[in-house]
Amino acid sequence: MADENSTAQDNATPEQLAKQFPCNENPFGVWYDIDGDSLNRWVTNNENGDSISDVASYEIATVIADALRVRHKMINNDCLILDAEQQKGINYALLIGLESFGELERINDEVGKYDLVPSLEKIPESIRPIHPTGANDTISAFAAALRYMQPV
């Protein structure tokens, strides 16, 4: 099995990753899709072994797989019981976060324009927005969380 530390994965070729993490239909499996989108090649399977998310990092894929595993276990043990109002509140909070993330991306894009035009004054680092995760697959985490909230 491959070393799960990101340094080893960062140095591996796509072919090596595909061999170490082959496509599979394992429940809650994580695998490397060598033929997938160049930014989102780590795939997570659901409880049926069907692929449900493509993300940029192994770490995010395993977090999604772990969360799905816990959710599945809790549902099977009747521990995850949210009434309609609770589900509505969680969905609302996730949508606020998603909209906020979109606004942050919009502002970052606008700030980036100032960096590209030499005649414009540079925006000081102290007032630039800080990306909450520093990862390009944050949107996938929102999508996965919203997916978890859908009825089984």
Coordinates of C-alpha atoms in Angstrom, one line a residue:
M1 CA 0.0 0.0 0.0
A2 CA 1.2 3.5 -0.7
D3 CA 2.6 5.8 1.9
E4 CA -0.2 8.1 2.9
N5 CA 2.0 11.1 3.6
S6 CA 1.4 13.9 1.1
T7 CA 5.1 14.4 0.4
A8 CA 5.4 10.9 -1.1
Q9 CA 2.2 11.5 -3.1
D10 CA 3.4 14.9 -4.3
N11 CA 6.5 13.3 -5.7
A12 CA 4.7 10.3 -7.3
T13 CA 3.8 10.3 -11.0
P14 CA 0.1 9.9 -12.0
E15 CA 0.9 6.4 -13.2
Q16 CA 2.4 5.4 -9.8
L17 CA -0.6 6.8 -7.9
A18 CA -3.0 4.9 -10.2
K19 CA -1.1 1.7 -9.5
Q20 CA -0.9 2.4 -5.7
F21 CA -4.6 3.5 -5.5
P22 CA -6.3 1.5 -8.3
C23 CA -9.9 2.1 -9.4
N24 CA -12.2 0.1 -7.2
E25 CA -15.8 -0.4 -6.2
N26 CA -15.1 -0.9 -2.5
P27 CA -17.6 0.7 -0.2
F28 CA -16.1 4.0 1.0
G29 CA -13.0 3.4 -1.1
V30 CA -10.6 6.1 -2.2
W31 CA -8.7 5.7 -5.5
Y32 CA -6.8 7.7 -8.1
D33 CA -8.4 8.4 -11.4
I34 CA -5.6 8.8 -13.9
D35 CA -8.1 9.6 -16.7
G36 CA -10.1 12.2 -14.7
D37 CA -10.0 16.0 -14.6
S38 CA -6.4 17.0 -14.1
L39 CA -7.3 19.0 -10.9
N40 CA -9.7 16.5 -9.3
R41 CA -8.3 13.0 -9.6
W42 CA -8.9 11.5 -6.1
V43 CA -12.2 9.7 -6.1
T44 CA -14.4 8.6 -3.1
N45 CA -16.9 5.8 -3.2
N46 CA -20.2 5.7 -1.3
E47 CA -21.5 2.7 0.7
N48 CA -22.5 0.9 -2.5
G49 CA -19.0 1.3 -4.1
D50 CA -20.2 4.0 -6.5
S51 CA -17.9 7.0 -7.1
I52 CA -19.5 10.1 -5.7
S53 CA -16.8 12.8 -5.4
D54 CA -13.7 13.9 -7.3
V55 CA -11.3 16.1 -5.4
A56 CA -7.8 17.4 -5.7
S57 CA -6.2 15.8 -2.7
Y58 CA -5.9 12.4 -1.1
E59 CA -6.5 14.0 2.3
I60 CA -9.9 15.5 1.3
A61 CA -10.9 12.2 -0.3
T62 CA -10.2 10.2 2.8
V63 CA -12.0 12.8 5.0
I64 CA -15.1 12.4 2.8
A65 CA -14.8 8.6 2.9
D66 CA -14.5 8.7 6.7
A67 CA -17.5 11.0 7.0
L68 CA -19.6 8.8 4.7
R69 CA -18.5 5.7 6.7
V70 CA -19.6 7.4 10.0
R71 CA -22.9 8.6 8.5
H72 CA -23.6 5.2 7.1
K73 CA -22.9 3.5 10.5
M74 CA -25.0 6.1 12.3
I75 CA -28.0 5.7 9.9
N76 CA -27.8 1.9 10.3
N77 CA -27.8 2.2 14.1
D78 CA -30.6 4.8 14.0
C79 CA -28.2 7.3 15.7
L80 CA -28.4 10.0 12.9
I81 CA -31.9 11.3 13.3
L82 CA -32.4 14.9 12.2
D83 CA -35.9 16.4 12.0
A84 CA -36.9 18.6 9.1
E85 CA -36.1 21.8 11.0
Q86 CA -32.6 20.6 11.9
Q87 CA -31.9 19.6 8.3
K88 CA -33.2 22.9 7.0
G89 CA -30.9 24.8 9.5
I90 CA -27.8 22.8 8.5
N91 CA -28.6 23.2 4.8
Y92 CA -29.1 27.0 5.3
A93 CA -25.7 27.2 7.1
L94 CA -24.0 25.3 4.3
L95 CA -25.5 27.5 1.7
I96 CA -24.4 30.6 3.6
G97 CA -20.9 29.2 3.7
L98 CA -21.0 28.3 0.0
E99 CA -22.2 31.8 -0.9
S100 CA -19.5 33.4 1.3
F101 CA -16.9 31.2 -0.3
G102 CA -18.1 32.4 -3.7
E103 CA -17.9 36.0 -2.6
L104 CA -14.4 35.4 -1.4
E105 CA -13.4 34.0 -4.8
R106 CA -15.0 36.9 -6.6
I107 CA -13.0 39.4 -4.4
N108 CA -9.8 37.4 -4.9
D109 CA -10.3 37.6 -8.7
E110 CA -10.8 41.4 -8.5
V111 CA -7.7 41.8 -6.4
G112 CA -5.8 39.7 -8.8
K113 CA -6.5 42.1 -11.6
Y114 CA -4.5 44.8 -9.8
D115 CA -1.5 42.4 -9.7
L116 CA -1.7 42.0 -13.5
V117 CA -1.8 45.7 -14.5
P118 CA 1.5 47.5 -13.7
S119 CA -0.1 50.9 -13.9
L120 CA -2.5 50.1 -11.1
E121 CA -1.5 50.5 -7.4
K122 CA -0.8 47.2 -5.7
I123 CA -3.3 46.1 -3.0
P124 CA -1.5 45.7 0.4
E125 CA -1.2 42.2 1.7
S126 CA -2.8 43.3 4.9
I127 CA -6.2 43.9 3.3
R128 CA -6.2 41.0 0.9
P129 CA -8.8 38.3 1.7
I130 CA -7.4 35.2 3.2
H131 CA -8.5 31.9 1.6
P132 CA -10.1 29.8 4.4
T133 CA -8.5 26.5 3.3
G134 CA -5.8 27.4 0.9
A135 CA -7.0 24.5 -1.3
N136 CA -8.6 24.6 -4.7
D137 CA -11.2 21.9 -3.9
T138 CA -13.0 23.7 -1.0
I139 CA -16.1 23.8 -3.1
S140 CA -16.1 20.0 -3.2
A141 CA -16.3 19.9 0.6
F142 CA -19.4 22.0 0.5
A143 CA -20.9 19.8 -2.2
A144 CA -20.1 16.7 -0.2
A145 CA -21.6 18.2 3.0
L146 CA -24.8 19.1 1.1
R147 CA -24.9 15.6 -0.4
Y148 CA -24.7 14.1 3.2
M149 CA -27.8 16.1 4.1
Q150 CA -29.9 14.6 1.3
P151 CA -32.3 11.7 2.2
V152 CA -30.9 8.3 1.8

